[in-house]
XYZ file of N, CA and C in Angstrom:
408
model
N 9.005 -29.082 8.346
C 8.581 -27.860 7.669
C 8.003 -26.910 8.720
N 8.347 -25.816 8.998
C 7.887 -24.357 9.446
C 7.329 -23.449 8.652
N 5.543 -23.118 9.135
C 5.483 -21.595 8.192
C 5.638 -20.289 8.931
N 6.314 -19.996 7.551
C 6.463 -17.843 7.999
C 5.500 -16.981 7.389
N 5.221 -16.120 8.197
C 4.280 -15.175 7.119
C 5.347 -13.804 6.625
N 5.385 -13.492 4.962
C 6.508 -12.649 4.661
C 5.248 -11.724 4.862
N 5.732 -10.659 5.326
C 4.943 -9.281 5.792
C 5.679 -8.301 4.605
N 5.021 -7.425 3.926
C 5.546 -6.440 2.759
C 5.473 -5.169 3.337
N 6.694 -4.489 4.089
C 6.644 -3.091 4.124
C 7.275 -2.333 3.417
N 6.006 -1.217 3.053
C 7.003 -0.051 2.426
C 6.843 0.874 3.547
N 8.172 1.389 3.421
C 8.366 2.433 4.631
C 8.693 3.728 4.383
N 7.493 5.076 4.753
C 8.387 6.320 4.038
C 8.612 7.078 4.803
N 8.178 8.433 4.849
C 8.476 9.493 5.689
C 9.669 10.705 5.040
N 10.023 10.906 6.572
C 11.107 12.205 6.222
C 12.834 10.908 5.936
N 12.789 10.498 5.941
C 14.040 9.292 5.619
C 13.269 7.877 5.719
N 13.451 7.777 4.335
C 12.270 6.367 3.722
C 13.653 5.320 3.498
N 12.989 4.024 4.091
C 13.844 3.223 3.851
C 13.900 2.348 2.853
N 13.084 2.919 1.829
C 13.236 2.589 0.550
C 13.014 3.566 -0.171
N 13.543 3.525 -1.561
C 13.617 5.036 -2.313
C 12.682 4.234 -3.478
N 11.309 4.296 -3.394
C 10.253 4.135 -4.202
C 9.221 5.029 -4.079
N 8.697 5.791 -5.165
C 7.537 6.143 -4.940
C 6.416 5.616 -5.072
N 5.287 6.089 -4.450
C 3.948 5.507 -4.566
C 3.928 5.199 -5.953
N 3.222 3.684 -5.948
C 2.245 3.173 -7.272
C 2.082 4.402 -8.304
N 1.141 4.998 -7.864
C 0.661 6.192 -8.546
C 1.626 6.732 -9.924
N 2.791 6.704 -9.260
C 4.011 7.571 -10.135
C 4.393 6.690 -10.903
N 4.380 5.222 -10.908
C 5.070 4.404 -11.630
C 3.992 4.352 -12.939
N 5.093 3.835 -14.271
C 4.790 3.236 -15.336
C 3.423 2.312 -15.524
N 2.666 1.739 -16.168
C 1.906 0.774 -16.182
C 2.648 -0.701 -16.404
N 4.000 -0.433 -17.231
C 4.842 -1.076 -17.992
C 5.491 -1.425 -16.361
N 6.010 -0.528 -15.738
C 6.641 -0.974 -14.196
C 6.125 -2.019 -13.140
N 4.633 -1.580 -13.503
C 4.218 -1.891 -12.219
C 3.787 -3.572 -12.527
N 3.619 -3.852 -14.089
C 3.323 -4.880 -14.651
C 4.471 -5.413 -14.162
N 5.421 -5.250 -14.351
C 6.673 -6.034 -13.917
C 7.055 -6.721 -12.968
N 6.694 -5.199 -12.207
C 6.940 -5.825 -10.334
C 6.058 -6.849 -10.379
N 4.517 -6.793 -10.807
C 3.677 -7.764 -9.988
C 3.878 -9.563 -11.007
N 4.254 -9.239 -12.105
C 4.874 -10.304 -12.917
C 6.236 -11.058 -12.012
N 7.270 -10.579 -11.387
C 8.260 -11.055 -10.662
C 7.326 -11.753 -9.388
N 6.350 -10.711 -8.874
C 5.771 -11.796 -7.790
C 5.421 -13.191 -8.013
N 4.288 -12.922 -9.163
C 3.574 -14.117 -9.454
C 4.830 -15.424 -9.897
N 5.948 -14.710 -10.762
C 6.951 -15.813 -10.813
C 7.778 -16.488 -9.581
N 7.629 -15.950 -8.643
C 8.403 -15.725 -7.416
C 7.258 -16.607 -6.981
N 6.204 -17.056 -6.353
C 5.084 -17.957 -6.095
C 4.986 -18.755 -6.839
N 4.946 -18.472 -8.059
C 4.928 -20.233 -8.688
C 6.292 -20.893 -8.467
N 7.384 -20.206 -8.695
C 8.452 -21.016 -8.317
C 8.000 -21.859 -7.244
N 7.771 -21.142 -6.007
C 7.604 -21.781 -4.634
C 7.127 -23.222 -4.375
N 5.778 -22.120 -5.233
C 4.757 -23.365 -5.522
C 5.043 -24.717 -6.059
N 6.046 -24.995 -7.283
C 6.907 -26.068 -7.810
C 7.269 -26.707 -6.692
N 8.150 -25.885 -5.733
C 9.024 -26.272 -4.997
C 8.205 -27.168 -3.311
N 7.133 -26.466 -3.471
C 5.907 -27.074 -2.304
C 6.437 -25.940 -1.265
N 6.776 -24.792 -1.262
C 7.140 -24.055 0.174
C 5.988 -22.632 -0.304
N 5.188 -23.060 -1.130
C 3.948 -21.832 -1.041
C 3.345 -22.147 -0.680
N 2.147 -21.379 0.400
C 0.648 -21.517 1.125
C 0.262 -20.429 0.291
N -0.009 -19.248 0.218
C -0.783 -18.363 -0.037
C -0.026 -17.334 -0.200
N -0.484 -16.077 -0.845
C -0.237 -14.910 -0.557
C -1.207 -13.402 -1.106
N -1.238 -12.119 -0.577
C -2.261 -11.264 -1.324
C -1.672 -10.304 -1.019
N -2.376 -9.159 -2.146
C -1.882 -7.727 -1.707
C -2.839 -6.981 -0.778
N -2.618 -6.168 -0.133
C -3.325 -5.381 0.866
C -3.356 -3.789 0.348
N -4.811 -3.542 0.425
C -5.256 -1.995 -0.014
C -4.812 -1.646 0.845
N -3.943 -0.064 0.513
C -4.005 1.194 1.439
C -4.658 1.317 2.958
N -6.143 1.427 2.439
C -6.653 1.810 3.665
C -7.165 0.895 4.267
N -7.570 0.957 5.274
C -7.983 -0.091 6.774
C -8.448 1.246 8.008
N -8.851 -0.218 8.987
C -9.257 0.433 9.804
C -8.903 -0.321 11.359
N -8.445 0.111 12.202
C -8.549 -0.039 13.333
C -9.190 -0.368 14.557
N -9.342 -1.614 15.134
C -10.587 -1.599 16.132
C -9.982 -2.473 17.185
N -10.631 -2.005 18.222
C -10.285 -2.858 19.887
C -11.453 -2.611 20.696
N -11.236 -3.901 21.468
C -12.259 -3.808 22.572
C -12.330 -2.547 23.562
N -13.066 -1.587 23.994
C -13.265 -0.580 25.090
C -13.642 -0.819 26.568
N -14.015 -2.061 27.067
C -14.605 -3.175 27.459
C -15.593 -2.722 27.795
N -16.537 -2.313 27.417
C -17.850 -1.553 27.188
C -18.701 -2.213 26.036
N -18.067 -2.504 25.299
C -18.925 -3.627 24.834
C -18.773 -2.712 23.460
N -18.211 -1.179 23.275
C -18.277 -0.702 21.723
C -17.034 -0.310 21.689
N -16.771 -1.341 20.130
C -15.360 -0.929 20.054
C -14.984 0.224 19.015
N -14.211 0.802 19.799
C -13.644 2.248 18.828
C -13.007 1.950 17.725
N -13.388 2.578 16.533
C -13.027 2.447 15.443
C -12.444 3.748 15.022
N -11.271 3.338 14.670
C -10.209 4.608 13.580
C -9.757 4.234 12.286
N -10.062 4.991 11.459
C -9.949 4.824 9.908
C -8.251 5.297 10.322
N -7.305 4.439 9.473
C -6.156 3.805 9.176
C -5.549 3.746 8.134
N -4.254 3.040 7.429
C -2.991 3.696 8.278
C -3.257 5.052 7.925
N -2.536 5.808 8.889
C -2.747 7.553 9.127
C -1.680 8.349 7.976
N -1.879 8.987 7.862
C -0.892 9.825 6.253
C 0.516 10.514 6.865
N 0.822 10.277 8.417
C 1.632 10.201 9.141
C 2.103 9.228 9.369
N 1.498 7.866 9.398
C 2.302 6.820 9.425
C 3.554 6.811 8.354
N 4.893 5.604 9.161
C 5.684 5.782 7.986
C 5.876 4.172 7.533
N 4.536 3.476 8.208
C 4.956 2.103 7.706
C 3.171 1.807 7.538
N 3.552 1.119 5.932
C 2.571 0.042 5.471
C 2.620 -1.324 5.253
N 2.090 -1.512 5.301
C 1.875 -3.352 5.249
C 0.923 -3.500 3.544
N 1.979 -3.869 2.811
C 1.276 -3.624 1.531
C 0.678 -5.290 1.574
N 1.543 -6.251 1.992
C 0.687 -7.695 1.130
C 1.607 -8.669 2.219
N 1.077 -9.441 1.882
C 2.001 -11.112 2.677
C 2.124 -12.268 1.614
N 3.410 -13.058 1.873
C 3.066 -14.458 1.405
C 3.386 -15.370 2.447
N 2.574 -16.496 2.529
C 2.785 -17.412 3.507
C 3.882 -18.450 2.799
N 4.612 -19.181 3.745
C 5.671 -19.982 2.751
C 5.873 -21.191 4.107
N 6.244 -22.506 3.642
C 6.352 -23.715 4.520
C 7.346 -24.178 3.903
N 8.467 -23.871 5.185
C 9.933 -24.433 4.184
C 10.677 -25.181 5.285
N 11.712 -25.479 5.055
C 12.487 -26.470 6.090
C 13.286 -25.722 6.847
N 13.638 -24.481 7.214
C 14.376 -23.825 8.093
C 14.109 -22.130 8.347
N 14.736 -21.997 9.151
C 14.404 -20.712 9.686
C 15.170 -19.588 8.231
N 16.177 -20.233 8.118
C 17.425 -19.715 6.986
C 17.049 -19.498 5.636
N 15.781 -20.365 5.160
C 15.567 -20.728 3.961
C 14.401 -19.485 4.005
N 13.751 -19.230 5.248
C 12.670 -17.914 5.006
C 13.607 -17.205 4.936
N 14.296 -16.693 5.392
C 15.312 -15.478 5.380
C 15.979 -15.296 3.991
N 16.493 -16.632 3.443
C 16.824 -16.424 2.044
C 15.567 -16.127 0.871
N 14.553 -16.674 1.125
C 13.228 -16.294 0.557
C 12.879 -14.814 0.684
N 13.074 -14.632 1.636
C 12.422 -13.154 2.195
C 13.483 -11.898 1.102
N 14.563 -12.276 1.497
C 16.089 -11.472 0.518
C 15.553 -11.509 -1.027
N 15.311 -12.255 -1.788
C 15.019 -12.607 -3.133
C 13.747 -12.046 -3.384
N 12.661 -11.817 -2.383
C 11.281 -11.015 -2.423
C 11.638 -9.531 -2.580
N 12.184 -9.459 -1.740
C 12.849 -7.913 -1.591
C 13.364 -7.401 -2.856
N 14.173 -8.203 -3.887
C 14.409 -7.499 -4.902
C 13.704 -7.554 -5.931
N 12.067 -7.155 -5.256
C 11.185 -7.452 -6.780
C 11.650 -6.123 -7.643
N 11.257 -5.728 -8.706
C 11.703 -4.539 -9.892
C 10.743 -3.349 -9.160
N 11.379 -2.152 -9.173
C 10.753 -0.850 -9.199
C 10.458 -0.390 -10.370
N 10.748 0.927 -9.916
C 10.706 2.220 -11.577
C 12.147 1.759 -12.066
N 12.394 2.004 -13.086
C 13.451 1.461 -13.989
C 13.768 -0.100 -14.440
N 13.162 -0.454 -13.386
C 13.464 -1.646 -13.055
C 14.520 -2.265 -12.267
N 14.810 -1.321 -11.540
C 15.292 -1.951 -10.446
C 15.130 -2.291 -9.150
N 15.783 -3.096 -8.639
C 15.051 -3.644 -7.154
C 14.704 -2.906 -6.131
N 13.500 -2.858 -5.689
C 13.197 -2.117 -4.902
C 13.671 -2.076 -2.968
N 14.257 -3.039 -2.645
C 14.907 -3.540 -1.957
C 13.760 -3.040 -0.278
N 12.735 -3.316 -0.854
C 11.521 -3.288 0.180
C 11.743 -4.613 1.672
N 11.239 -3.577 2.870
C 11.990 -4.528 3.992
C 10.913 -5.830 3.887
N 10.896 -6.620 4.131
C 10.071 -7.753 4.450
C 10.373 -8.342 5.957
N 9.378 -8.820 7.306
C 9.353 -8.883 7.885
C 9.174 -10.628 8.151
N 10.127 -11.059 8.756
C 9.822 -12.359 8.622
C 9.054 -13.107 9.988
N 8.031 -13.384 9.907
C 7.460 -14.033 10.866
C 6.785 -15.335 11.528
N 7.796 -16.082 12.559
C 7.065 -17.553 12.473
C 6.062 -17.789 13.005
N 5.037 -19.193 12.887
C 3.821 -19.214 13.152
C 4.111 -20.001 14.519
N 3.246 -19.529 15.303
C 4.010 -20.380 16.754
C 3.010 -21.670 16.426
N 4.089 -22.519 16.927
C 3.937 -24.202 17.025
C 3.161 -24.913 18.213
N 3.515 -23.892 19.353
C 2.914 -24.567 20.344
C 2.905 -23.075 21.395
N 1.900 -23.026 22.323
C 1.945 -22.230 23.304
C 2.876 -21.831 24.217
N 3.153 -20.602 24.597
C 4.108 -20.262 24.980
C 3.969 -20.720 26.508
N 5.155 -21.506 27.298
C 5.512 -21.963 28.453
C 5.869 -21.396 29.444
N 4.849 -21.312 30.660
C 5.625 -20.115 32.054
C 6.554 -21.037 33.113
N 7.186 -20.332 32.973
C 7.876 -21.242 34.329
C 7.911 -20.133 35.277
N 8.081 -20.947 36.747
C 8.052 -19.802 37.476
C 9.292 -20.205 38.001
């Protein structure tokens, strides 16, 4: 077993790579939906033993790094120029690299407005196993 973390982007801008609008605009009836397909989409998993966790992520955040000064600069985040958010993650422990990828595809078509799939990118990411090796 390998875990991935599914990363949830919505991506907009001047050419959005998904044609959803903000929360805001949707139905109550919609949005119930989408988050109803999640929760079914995790318990499945969960049956199946390839769920760890998962949550949604607010809007805003904030930004911070060391200055090596000892104070780290802080910037209120993501910027209203950005064209990528990180709405939520689920963690998943499955037997192949293939099986996140097919997981990740089936996340992607949770329901939008109308109800149809929103075909949101998901980012698939593995957890490293062991430290990375220098050779010289």
């Amino acid at each position: 077993m390998a875990k991935y973390l599914l990363l949830k982007h919505y991506r907009g801008g001047p050419t959005p790579v998904i044609d959803m609008p903000p929360f805001d605009r949707w139905t109550p009836e919609e949005f119930s939906a989408h988050m109803q397909y999640m929760k079914d989409f995790a318990a499945r998993l969960e049956e199946s033993g390839e769920f760890v966790d998962s949550e949604a992520l607010a809007p805003e955040g904030t930004f911070v790094r060391y200055d090596g000064e000892g104070r780290p600069p802080v910037t209120d985040g993501p910027f209203a120029e950005t064209k990528d958010l990180i709405a939520g993650w689920m963690l998943i422990d499955v037997d192949s690299y293939e099986r996140a990828l097919e997981l990740a595809a089936e996340l992607s078509a949770a329901p939008g407005q109308g109800g149809r799939p929103i075909h949101e990118w998901l980012e698939v990411r593995p957890f490293m196993t062991a430290p990375p090796t220098i050779t010289e």
